[in-house]
Coordinates of C-alpha atoms in Angstrom, one line a residue:
Chain A
M1 CA -14.4 6.1 55.5
P2 CA -16.3 4.2 58.2
N3 CA -18.9 1.8 57.6
R4 CA -21.7 2.1 55.4
K5 CA -24.8 0.1 56.5
L6 CA -27.4 0.3 53.1
I7 CA -31.2 1.5 55.6
G8 CA -34.0 3.2 53.8
K9 CA -34.0 3.8 50.0
G10 CA -37.0 6.8 49.6
A11 CA -38.4 7.6 46.2
E12 CA -36.0 10.4 46.5
G13 CA -32.8 9.4 47.6
E14 CA -31.1 6.8 50.2
L15 CA -30.0 6.3 53.1
F16 CA -27.2 4.8 54.4
L17 CA -26.2 4.5 58.6
T18 CA -22.7 5.6 58.9
E19 CA -20.8 7.6 61.5
H20 CA -19.6 11.1 61.9
D21 CA -17.2 11.7 64.5
K22 CA -18.0 8.9 66.6
Q23 CA -22.1 9.2 67.0
K24 CA -24.1 7.4 65.1
C25 CA -26.0 9.3 62.6
V26 CA -27.7 8.7 58.9
E27 CA -26.0 10.1 55.5
K28 CA -29.0 11.1 52.7
I29 CA -28.2 11.0 49.3
R30 CA -30.2 11.7 46.7
V31 CA -29.5 9.8 44.0
S32 CA -29.1 10.9 40.4
K33 CA -32.7 9.4 38.4
A34 CA -32.2 7.9 34.3
Y35 CA -36.3 9.1 32.9
R36 CA -35.0 13.2 34.4
H37 CA -33.2 15.0 31.5
P38 CA -29.4 15.1 33.1
E39 CA -29.7 18.4 33.4
L40 CA -33.3 18.3 35.1
D41 CA -31.4 16.1 37.8
K42 CA -28.8 17.7 38.4
R43 CA -30.6 20.6 39.0
L44 CA -33.4 19.1 40.6
R45 CA -30.9 17.1 43.6
K46 CA -28.6 20.0 44.2
R47 CA -32.0 22.3 44.9
R48 CA -32.9 19.7 46.7
T49 CA -30.2 19.6 49.3
V50 CA -29.4 23.3 49.4
R51 CA -33.0 23.6 50.3
E52 CA -33.4 20.9 53.0
A53 CA -29.9 22.2 54.7
K54 CA -31.5 25.4 55.5
V55 CA -34.5 24.7 56.4
I56 CA -33.2 21.8 59.0
R57 CA -30.9 24.9 60.2
A58 CA -33.8 27.1 60.7
A59 CA -35.8 24.6 62.4
R60 CA -33.5 23.8 64.4
A61 CA -32.9 27.2 65.6
A62 CA -36.9 27.6 66.4
M63 CA -36.2 24.3 68.7
I64 CA -38.7 22.4 66.9
N65 CA -37.9 18.1 67.4
C66 CA -36.0 17.5 64.2
P67 CA -32.5 16.0 64.4
T68 CA -29.4 17.5 63.8
L69 CA -27.2 18.4 60.4
L70 CA -23.9 17.3 60.7
V71 CA -22.8 17.6 57.1
E72 CA -24.0 19.6 54.1
N73 CA -22.1 18.5 50.4
V74 CA -23.9 20.2 47.6
E75 CA -21.9 19.0 45.1
K76 CA -22.8 15.1 45.5
S77 CA -25.9 16.4 47.0
T78 CA -25.1 14.3 50.6
L79 CA -26.8 15.2 53.7
I80 CA -24.8 14.1 56.9
I81 CA -27.9 14.2 60.3
E82 CA -28.1 13.2 63.4
Y83 CA -29.8 9.7 63.7
I84 CA -32.6 9.2 66.1
E85 CA -33.4 5.4 67.7
G86 CA -37.0 4.6 67.2
E87 CA -40.1 4.1 64.7
L88 CA -41.9 5.6 62.2
L89 CA -45.6 7.3 63.5
A90 CA -48.2 6.1 60.3
R91 CA -46.1 1.7 62.3
V92 CA -47.0 2.9 65.8
L93 CA -50.5 3.6 64.2
V94 CA -50.9 0.3 62.3
K95 CA -49.9 -1.3 65.6
E96 CA -52.0 1.3 68.3
N97 CA -55.2 -0.1 66.7
P98 CA -57.9 0.7 67.3
I99 CA -57.4 4.4 68.2
S100 CA -55.6 4.3 71.6
A101 CA -54.8 7.2 74.2
K102 CA -51.2 7.2 72.3
S103 CA -51.9 7.4 69.4
I104 CA -54.6 10.4 70.0
D105 CA -51.0 12.1 72.4
L106 CA -49.0 11.8 69.3
C107 CA -51.1 13.6 66.4
G108 CA -51.6 16.3 68.4
Q109 CA -47.6 16.8 69.2
A110 CA -48.1 15.8 65.5
G111 CA -50.5 19.4 65.4
I112 CA -47.9 20.9 68.0
I113 CA -45.3 21.0 65.9
L114 CA -46.6 21.4 62.3
G115 CA -48.3 24.7 64.0
K116 CA -44.8 25.6 64.5
L117 CA -42.9 25.1 61.8
H118 CA -45.7 27.2 60.0
Q119 CA -44.9 29.8 63.1
N120 CA -41.7 29.3 61.8
K121 CA -42.1 29.6 57.8
I122 CA -41.1 26.5 57.1
T123 CA -43.3 24.6 55.5
H124 CA -42.7 21.1 55.5
G125 CA -43.8 19.4 51.4
D126 CA -44.3 16.2 52.5
F127 CA -45.8 16.2 56.3
T128 CA -46.7 12.8 56.3
T129 CA -46.8 9.7 59.6
S130 CA -44.6 8.6 57.4
N131 CA -41.6 11.1 57.9
L132 CA -42.6 11.6 61.9
M133 CA -40.3 9.5 64.4
V134 CA -41.2 8.5 68.1
D135 CA -38.4 8.6 69.4
T136 CA -37.2 5.7 72.5
K137 CA -39.2 9.0 75.5
N138 CA -42.5 9.0 72.9
K139 CA -41.4 12.3 71.0
V140 CA -42.6 12.4 68.0
R141 CA -39.7 14.4 65.9
V142 CA -40.5 15.5 62.7
I143 CA -37.3 13.8 58.9
D144 CA -37.3 14.8 55.9
F145 CA -37.4 18.4 54.5
G146 CA -36.9 17.6 50.9
L147 CA -39.6 19.2 50.2
S148 CA -39.9 22.2 52.8
E149 CA -39.9 25.7 51.7
Q150 CA -39.1 28.8 53.9
T151 CA -42.6 31.0 53.0
D152 CA -45.5 31.9 55.2
G153 CA -47.6 31.3 51.7
V154 CA -50.9 29.5 53.3
E155 CA -50.8 27.6 50.4
Q156 CA -48.2 25.3 51.3
K157 CA -49.2 25.2 54.9
A158 CA -53.0 23.9 54.2
V159 CA -51.2 21.0 51.6
D160 CA -50.0 20.5 55.0
V161 CA -52.7 20.3 57.1
M162 CA -53.9 18.0 54.2
L163 CA -51.3 15.6 53.2
F164 CA -51.5 14.9 56.7
E165 CA -55.0 14.4 57.4
R166 CA -55.2 12.0 54.1
S167 CA -52.1 9.7 55.5
L168 CA -54.6 9.1 58.7
S169 CA -57.2 7.7 56.5
D170 CA -55.8 4.6 56.6
V171 CA -56.4 4.3 60.9
D172 CA -58.3 7.4 61.1
D173 CA -61.8 6.2 62.6
N174 CA -64.4 8.9 62.8
S175 CA -61.0 11.6 62.4
I176 CA -60.5 11.3 65.9
L177 CA -56.5 11.6 65.7
F178 CA -56.9 14.4 63.0
K179 CA -59.1 16.3 65.4
E180 CA -57.2 15.8 67.6
F181 CA -54.2 17.4 65.6
L182 CA -55.8 20.2 65.0
K183 CA -57.1 21.5 68.0
Q184 CA -53.1 21.5 69.1
Y185 CA -52.2 22.6 65.6
L186 CA -55.0 26.0 66.5
S187 CA -53.3 26.1 70.0
V188 CA -50.4 26.9 68.6
D189 CA -50.8 28.9 65.6
K190 CA -53.7 31.2 66.3
K191 CA -54.7 33.3 63.0
A192 CA -55.0 28.9 61.7
D193 CA -58.3 29.4 60.6
E194 CA -57.0 30.6 57.2
I195 CA -55.0 27.4 56.6
I196 CA -58.4 25.6 57.4
A197 CA -60.4 27.0 55.1
R198 CA -57.6 26.8 52.1
T199 CA -57.1 22.9 53.0
K200 CA -61.2 22.4 52.3
L201 CA -60.9 24.8 48.9
I202 CA -58.0 22.6 48.3
L203 CA -60.3 19.4 48.6
S204 CA -62.4 20.3 46.2
R205 CA -60.4 21.7 43.9
G206 CA -59.4 17.9 43.4
R207 CA -60.7 17.0 40.0
Y208 CA -64.3 15.8 39.7
R209 CA -64.7 15.8 43.2
S210 CA -68.1 13.3 44.2
K211 CA -70.2 15.6 46.6
G212 CA -69.5 15.5 50.4
Q213 CA -65.1 13.8 49.4
Chain B
M1 CA -72.1 -23.1 28.3
K2 CA -73.7 -20.8 26.7
K3 CA -72.1 -17.5 26.1
I4 CA -72.4 -14.3 26.8
R5 CA -72.7 -10.8 24.3
L6 CA -72.5 -8.3 25.4
L7 CA -72.9 -4.4 23.5
A8 CA -71.3 -1.8 25.4
F9 CA -70.8 1.8 24.2
E10 CA -68.3 4.9 24.8
C11 CA -70.1 8.8 25.3
T12 CA -67.9 10.3 27.7
A13 CA -66.6 12.8 25.4
H14 CA -64.9 13.7 22.1
T15 CA -65.2 9.7 21.2
F16 CA -68.4 7.9 20.3
G17 CA -68.0 4.0 20.2
A18 CA -69.5 1.1 20.2
S19 CA -67.0 -2.6 21.0
V20 CA -69.1 -6.7 20.6
I21 CA -67.2 -8.3 23.9
E22 CA -68.2 -12.1 23.9
K23 CA -67.6 -14.3 27.1
S24 CA -67.4 -17.9 26.9
G25 CA -67.1 -20.8 29.2
T26 CA -67.5 -20.8 33.8
G27 CA -65.3 -18.6 36.2
K28 CA -64.7 -14.9 36.1
P29 CA -64.3 -12.7 33.0
N30 CA -60.2 -13.2 31.8
N31 CA -58.0 -12.5 28.6
I32 CA -58.2 -16.2 27.2
N33 CA -62.6 -16.3 28.5
T34 CA -64.1 -12.8 26.7
K35 CA -62.9 -11.6 23.5
I36 CA -63.1 -8.0 21.8
L37 CA -64.6 -8.6 18.5
S38 CA -65.2 -5.5 17.8
N39 CA -63.7 -2.0 18.9
D40 CA -65.2 0.9 16.4
Y41 CA -65.7 4.6 17.0
D42 CA -66.4 7.9 15.5
R43 CA -64.4 10.4 16.6
Y44 CA -65.5 14.4 16.6
P45 CA -62.3 16.0 14.7
A46 CA -60.2 18.3 16.8
L47 CA -60.7 21.8 15.2
K48 CA -59.1 24.6 16.7
E49 CA -62.5 25.9 18.1
G50 CA -62.2 22.8 20.9
F51 CA -64.7 20.5 22.1
I52 CA -68.1 22.9 22.0
P53 CA -70.5 20.5 24.6
R54 CA -73.6 20.8 21.8
K55 CA -72.1 20.4 19.1
L56 CA -70.3 17.0 20.5
A57 CA -73.6 15.4 21.7
D58 CA -74.9 16.4 17.7
H59 CA -72.2 14.8 16.3
H60 CA -73.0 11.0 18.6
S61 CA -76.3 10.6 17.9
K62 CA -75.0 11.8 14.0
V63 CA -72.9 8.2 14.2
F64 CA -75.0 6.5 16.3
K65 CA -77.0 4.0 14.9
K66 CA -73.7 4.2 11.6
V67 CA -71.2 2.7 14.7
T68 CA -73.5 0.6 16.4
N69 CA -74.5 -1.4 12.8
L70 CA -69.8 -1.4 11.9
A71 CA -69.7 -2.5 15.5
L72 CA -72.3 -5.7 15.2
N73 CA -71.6 -5.9 11.7
N74 CA -67.8 -6.1 12.1
A75 CA -68.2 -9.3 15.6
K76 CA -70.6 -10.6 12.9
I77 CA -72.9 -10.5 15.4
R78 CA -76.4 -10.1 15.1
M79 CA -78.3 -7.2 17.0
E80 CA -80.6 -10.7 18.3
E81 CA -77.6 -12.3 19.7
I82 CA -76.9 -9.8 22.5
D83 CA -77.9 -10.8 25.0
L84 CA -76.5 -8.1 27.6
L85 CA -75.4 -3.7 26.7
A86 CA -73.5 -1.0 28.6
Y87 CA -72.6 2.2 28.1
S88 CA -70.0 4.9 30.6
Y89 CA -71.8 6.8 32.7
G90 CA -69.5 9.3 34.2
P91 CA -67.5 11.3 34.2
G92 CA -67.7 13.4 30.8
I93 CA -69.0 15.5 29.6
G94 CA -72.7 16.6 30.1
H95 CA -74.8 16.5 26.7
C96 CA -72.7 14.0 25.3
L97 CA -73.6 11.8 28.8
H98 CA -77.3 11.9 28.2
V99 CA -77.1 10.8 23.8
G100 CA -75.0 7.9 25.7
Y101 CA -77.5 7.0 27.6
V102 CA -80.6 7.7 25.6
G103 CA -79.6 4.9 23.0
A104 CA -78.1 3.1 25.7
K105 CA -81.7 3.1 27.1
S106 CA -84.0 3.5 23.9
L107 CA -82.0 0.2 22.9
A108 CA -82.3 -1.6 26.4
L109 CA -85.9 -1.2 26.8
K110 CA -86.5 -1.8 23.2
T111 CA -84.9 -6.2 23.1
N112 CA -85.9 -6.2 26.4
K113 CA -82.5 -7.1 27.9
P114 CA -80.3 -4.9 30.6
L115 CA -78.5 -2.0 30.9
I116 CA -75.4 -2.0 32.7
P117 CA -73.7 1.9 33.5
V118 CA -70.3 1.5 33.5
N119 CA -68.2 4.4 35.5
H120 CA -65.6 5.5 32.6
T121 CA -62.6 6.1 34.5
V122 CA -62.8 2.2 36.1
A123 CA -63.5 0.8 32.6
H124 CA -59.1 2.8 31.8
C125 CA -58.0 1.0 34.6
E126 CA -59.9 -2.4 34.1
V127 CA -59.3 -3.3 30.2
G128 CA -55.2 -3.0 31.7
R129 CA -56.1 -5.2 34.0
Y130 CA -57.7 -7.6 32.1
L131 CA -54.7 -6.7 28.9
F132 CA -52.4 -8.0 31.4
G133 CA -53.7 -10.3 33.5
F134 CA -52.6 -8.0 37.0
K135 CA -53.3 -8.2 40.1
D136 CA -52.2 -5.9 41.8
P137 CA -51.1 -2.6 40.6
L138 CA -50.4 1.0 40.2
I139 CA -52.4 2.9 37.6
I140 CA -50.8 5.7 36.2
Y141 CA -54.4 7.0 34.4
V142 CA -52.6 10.0 32.6
S143 CA -54.8 11.4 29.7
G144 CA -56.7 15.0 29.1
G145 CA -58.6 15.7 31.6
N146 CA -57.5 13.3 34.7
T147 CA -54.2 12.4 36.0
Q148 CA -54.2 10.1 38.9
I149 CA -52.1 7.7 40.6
A150 CA -54.7 4.9 42.2
A151 CA -54.5 1.4 43.4
I152 CA -57.8 -1.4 44.8
T153 CA -56.9 -0.7 48.2
K154 CA -59.1 -3.2 51.0
E155 CA -61.3 -0.5 52.5
K156 CA -64.2 -1.7 55.1
N157 CA -66.9 -1.0 53.1
G158 CA -65.7 -3.6 49.8
N159 CA -62.9 -2.7 47.7
F160 CA -61.7 0.4 46.5
Y161 CA -59.4 3.1 43.3
R162 CA -57.7 5.0 45.6
V163 CA -56.3 7.9 44.6
Y164 CA -52.8 8.3 46.0
G165 CA -51.9 10.7 43.8
E166 CA -53.5 13.6 41.2
T167 CA -53.1 17.1 39.9
L168 CA -54.1 19.8 42.2
D169 CA -55.2 22.5 38.9
V170 CA -55.1 20.3 34.7
G171 CA -54.8 17.3 33.5
I172 CA -51.9 16.8 32.0
G173 CA -53.4 15.8 28.4
N174 CA -54.6 19.4 29.2
F175 CA -51.8 21.2 29.7
F176 CA -50.4 20.4 26.5
D177 CA -53.1 20.7 24.4
V178 CA -54.1 25.5 25.8
L179 CA -50.0 24.9 25.6
G180 CA -49.6 24.0 21.8
R181 CA -52.9 26.7 21.1
K182 CA -50.3 29.6 22.4
L183 CA -48.1 28.4 19.5
D184 CA -48.5 29.3 15.5
G185 CA -48.3 27.1 13.2
I186 CA -49.3 24.4 15.3
Q187 CA -52.5 21.9 14.1
P188 CA -55.3 20.7 15.7
P189 CA -54.9 18.3 18.0
N190 CA -52.8 20.7 20.4
A191 CA -51.5 18.0 22.0
I192 CA -49.9 16.2 19.6
G193 CA -48.6 19.4 17.6
V194 CA -46.6 19.8 20.4
I195 CA -45.3 17.0 21.1
K196 CA -44.5 16.8 18.0
Q197 CA -42.8 20.4 18.2
A198 CA -40.1 19.0 21.1
S199 CA -39.3 16.6 18.7
T200 CA -37.9 18.8 15.9
Y201 CA -35.3 19.8 19.1
K202 CA -32.3 19.3 18.3
E203 CA -30.4 20.2 21.1
N204 CA -30.0 19.5 24.7
N205 CA -30.6 22.7 26.3
L206 CA -33.2 22.7 28.5
L207 CA -35.3 25.4 29.8
D208 CA -35.8 26.3 33.7
L209 CA -38.8 26.9 34.3
P210 CA -41.4 25.3 37.5
Y211 CA -41.8 22.0 38.7
T212 CA -44.7 21.6 41.2
V213 CA -44.8 17.8 43.1
K214 CA -46.1 18.3 46.2
G215 CA -46.2 14.8 48.2
M216 CA -47.7 12.8 45.6
D217 CA -49.5 15.1 43.9
L218 CA -49.1 18.3 41.0
A219 CA -49.6 20.7 39.2
F220 CA -49.2 22.2 36.4
S221 CA -50.4 26.0 36.0
G222 CA -46.8 27.5 37.6
L223 CA -45.1 25.2 34.6
L224 CA -47.4 26.7 32.1
T225 CA -47.8 29.9 32.5
A226 CA -44.1 30.2 32.3
C227 CA -44.5 28.4 29.1
I228 CA -46.3 30.7 27.6
K229 CA -44.4 34.0 28.8
E230 CA -41.4 32.0 26.9
V231 CA -43.9 31.8 23.9
E232 CA -44.6 35.4 24.5
K233 CA -40.9 36.6 24.5
K234 CA -40.3 34.9 20.8
G235 CA -38.4 31.5 22.7
D236 CA -37.5 28.8 20.5
K237 CA -41.0 27.8 20.3
A238 CA -39.0 23.8 19.8
Q239 CA -36.9 24.4 23.0
V240 CA -40.7 25.3 24.8
C241 CA -42.5 22.3 24.1
F242 CA -39.1 19.6 24.8
S243 CA -38.6 21.1 28.5
A244 CA -42.8 21.2 28.5
Q245 CA -42.2 18.3 28.3
E246 CA -39.3 16.6 29.9
I247 CA -40.6 18.5 33.3
A248 CA -44.0 17.5 33.2
L249 CA -44.0 14.3 32.6
S250 CA -40.9 14.3 34.8
M251 CA -43.1 15.3 37.6
L252 CA -45.5 12.4 36.8
I253 CA -42.7 10.2 37.0
E254 CA -41.5 11.4 40.4
A255 CA -45.4 12.1 41.5
C256 CA -45.4 8.3 40.6
E257 CA -42.6 6.5 42.3
R258 CA -43.3 8.5 45.6
A259 CA -46.6 6.5 45.1
L260 CA -44.5 3.5 44.3
C261 CA -42.3 3.1 47.6
H262 CA -45.3 4.5 50.1
T263 CA -47.4 1.2 48.4
Q264 CA -44.7 -1.3 47.1
K265 CA -46.2 -2.3 44.3
K266 CA -45.0 -4.2 41.5
E267 CA -46.8 -3.5 38.7
I268 CA -47.3 -0.4 36.6
L269 CA -49.8 0.3 34.9
L270 CA -50.1 3.3 32.0
V271 CA -53.6 3.8 31.0
G272 CA -55.8 7.1 29.6
G273 CA -54.5 8.8 25.3
V274 CA -51.1 10.1 27.7
A275 CA -50.3 7.3 27.0
Q276 CA -49.1 6.6 24.1
N277 CA -46.9 9.1 24.5
P278 CA -43.2 7.3 23.6
R279 CA -41.6 9.7 25.8
L280 CA -43.7 9.2 28.7
Q281 CA -44.0 4.9 28.2
E282 CA -39.6 5.4 27.9
M283 CA -39.3 7.2 31.2
V284 CA -42.0 4.4 32.7
N285 CA -39.5 1.7 32.0
L286 CA -36.4 3.1 32.8
M287 CA -38.3 3.7 36.6
A288 CA -39.9 0.6 36.6
K289 CA -36.8 -1.1 35.6
E290 CA -34.9 0.2 39.1
H291 CA -37.3 -0.5 42.2
R292 CA -37.3 -4.1 39.4
C293 CA -41.5 -3.6 38.5
K294 CA -43.6 -5.0 35.7
V295 CA -45.1 -2.7 32.9
G296 CA -47.9 -2.6 31.7
I297 CA -48.9 0.1 28.7
V298 CA -52.4 0.2 27.3
P299 CA -51.9 -0.3 23.3
P300 CA -53.3 2.8 21.1
L301 CA -56.8 1.3 20.6
L302 CA -57.7 0.7 24.5
A303 CA -55.5 3.5 26.1
G304 CA -57.1 6.6 24.4
D305 CA -61.5 6.9 24.9
N306 CA -63.4 3.5 23.7
A307 CA -66.0 1.7 24.3
A308 CA -64.1 -2.2 24.8
M309 CA -62.8 -1.1 28.1
I310 CA -66.6 -0.4 28.9
G311 CA -67.3 -4.0 27.7
I312 CA -64.8 -5.3 28.9
T313 CA -65.5 -3.8 32.8
A314 CA -69.3 -3.8 32.4
M315 CA -69.0 -7.8 31.9
Q316 CA -66.5 -8.0 35.5
I317 CA -69.6 -6.2 36.8
Y318 CA -72.4 -8.9 35.2
C319 CA -70.4 -11.9 36.4
S320 CA -69.7 -10.6 40.1
N321 CA -74.1 -9.3 40.3
S322 CA -73.5 -5.5 40.7
I323 CA -74.6 -3.4 38.0
E324 CA -75.3 0.0 40.5
P325 CA -78.7 -0.1 41.4
S326 CA -79.7 4.1 39.2
D327 CA -78.2 4.2 35.3
L328 CA -79.2 7.5 35.4
P329 CA -75.7 10.1 33.8
N330 CA -73.4 11.3 35.8
D331 CA -70.6 13.7 35.3
N332 CA -68.7 13.9 38.4
V333 CA -68.4 10.3 39.9
R334 CA -65.4 9.5 40.6
L335 CA -62.9 6.2 39.7
D336 CA -62.6 6.0 43.9
S337 CA -66.6 6.5 44.6
T338 CA -67.6 2.4 42.6
Q339 CA -66.2 -0.7 44.1
I340 CA -64.4 -3.8 42.7
R341 CA -66.4 -6.3 43.0
W342 CA -64.8 -8.7 41.0

């Protein structure tokens, strides 16, 4: 067993830095949750691992900027994935404040990624700036397909757009970043108007949403 | 230092409540210098027909005087000794809000006292912060109509509650309620009936039902439809209730755990009527332990709709000079639309 180092602890799982075939990689383990019914716990962890593996393979096949899947172990709900050197988009955007040409470009790249994903009938499910990595060549790559689905559903796609907009809200003055994101997103997926319309509908569905929000 | 006494009214949904709050000494209101002297209410009973707004409003106007006198008597305070009045201006059922407004406003005009409008959802959160003295908690606000995960954040124009995640369709209490209505032999309140039914399930077999978490948001309608289908198939009622409860609450805790990892908060507050659910309390404690967080669970009398929480929040508003310009009711004001100046 190579050396393992805990590099991240999310809500759902733990990330370890490890080695596979002498290549630096990330081991993602979906940990058991004490609060969940054991049957539900097993079900969710297993299904999400299988689904995530399937989606990563599909995304790679569609030439989308995301890390490669190296090993899939459903019984241990573990995936071993290529390691990406870089920084989270969320952190980069906080550093690039006020908004710079760089941050606009990065959000545009995120738009292209999401457009391609949706074109290939993949929805991410948690498409926020914390799930986008900026690598050492300033290329944006999408990570964590934990909540992804393979679907052409307008609703799921609209949720992706909405989640991205919301994750920008701390850093995006006058939604400059979001506008660039949308421009690039629409340039890939020409039929996305329906999705944008649905985003508005979902937002209006929030309980007791005040007018204009 | 003179004592400040405040009479608060709660009148947004099924509960009409009145409460007297007393603050002594200087400084911001906290659980040492500010006391809840009384917290009385009269609740419209849960009937098979559900809540009909007109009937709720009639009930509230009928009990207004009785409950107000009860609150004053229990606090051993005369009306003349009251310095301030407060009421919840929303969100809620329009009919009820107007009864609360007219009552509180008339009293304010008659006695020539300031009237402080309070956002009902903010009050639910604030009473928790008051009780446990938490400075910066992640708040799980669960009631019949509301299911939100929120925390106070600093924005350009001041501090506001920010809603990190919420239900995209029905509130969690409402979810249990509608399910209860579809089951034979459950007495209202239906949500409590479902929870009781769930506790009678002696085995441990969980049904495979939809589980919907979208980022930090939740949706219960798919789960609800699946549960109703199980009931129609004449499945074991107790098992359906047990599974519905396990899955709905797990969804909520998962969304909350995501928000916790995102915000890195170290305190969790469980507020609102559904905070009384014992299984939910158990789950929150287990999850918090993993993240080494403190947990505050608001006790039943202050968790469900009540006037004391309105009073506590009104005292904060008064002591920070942030009384809103308009005291008119607003039935769809949100948790994140009120500035927190204290």
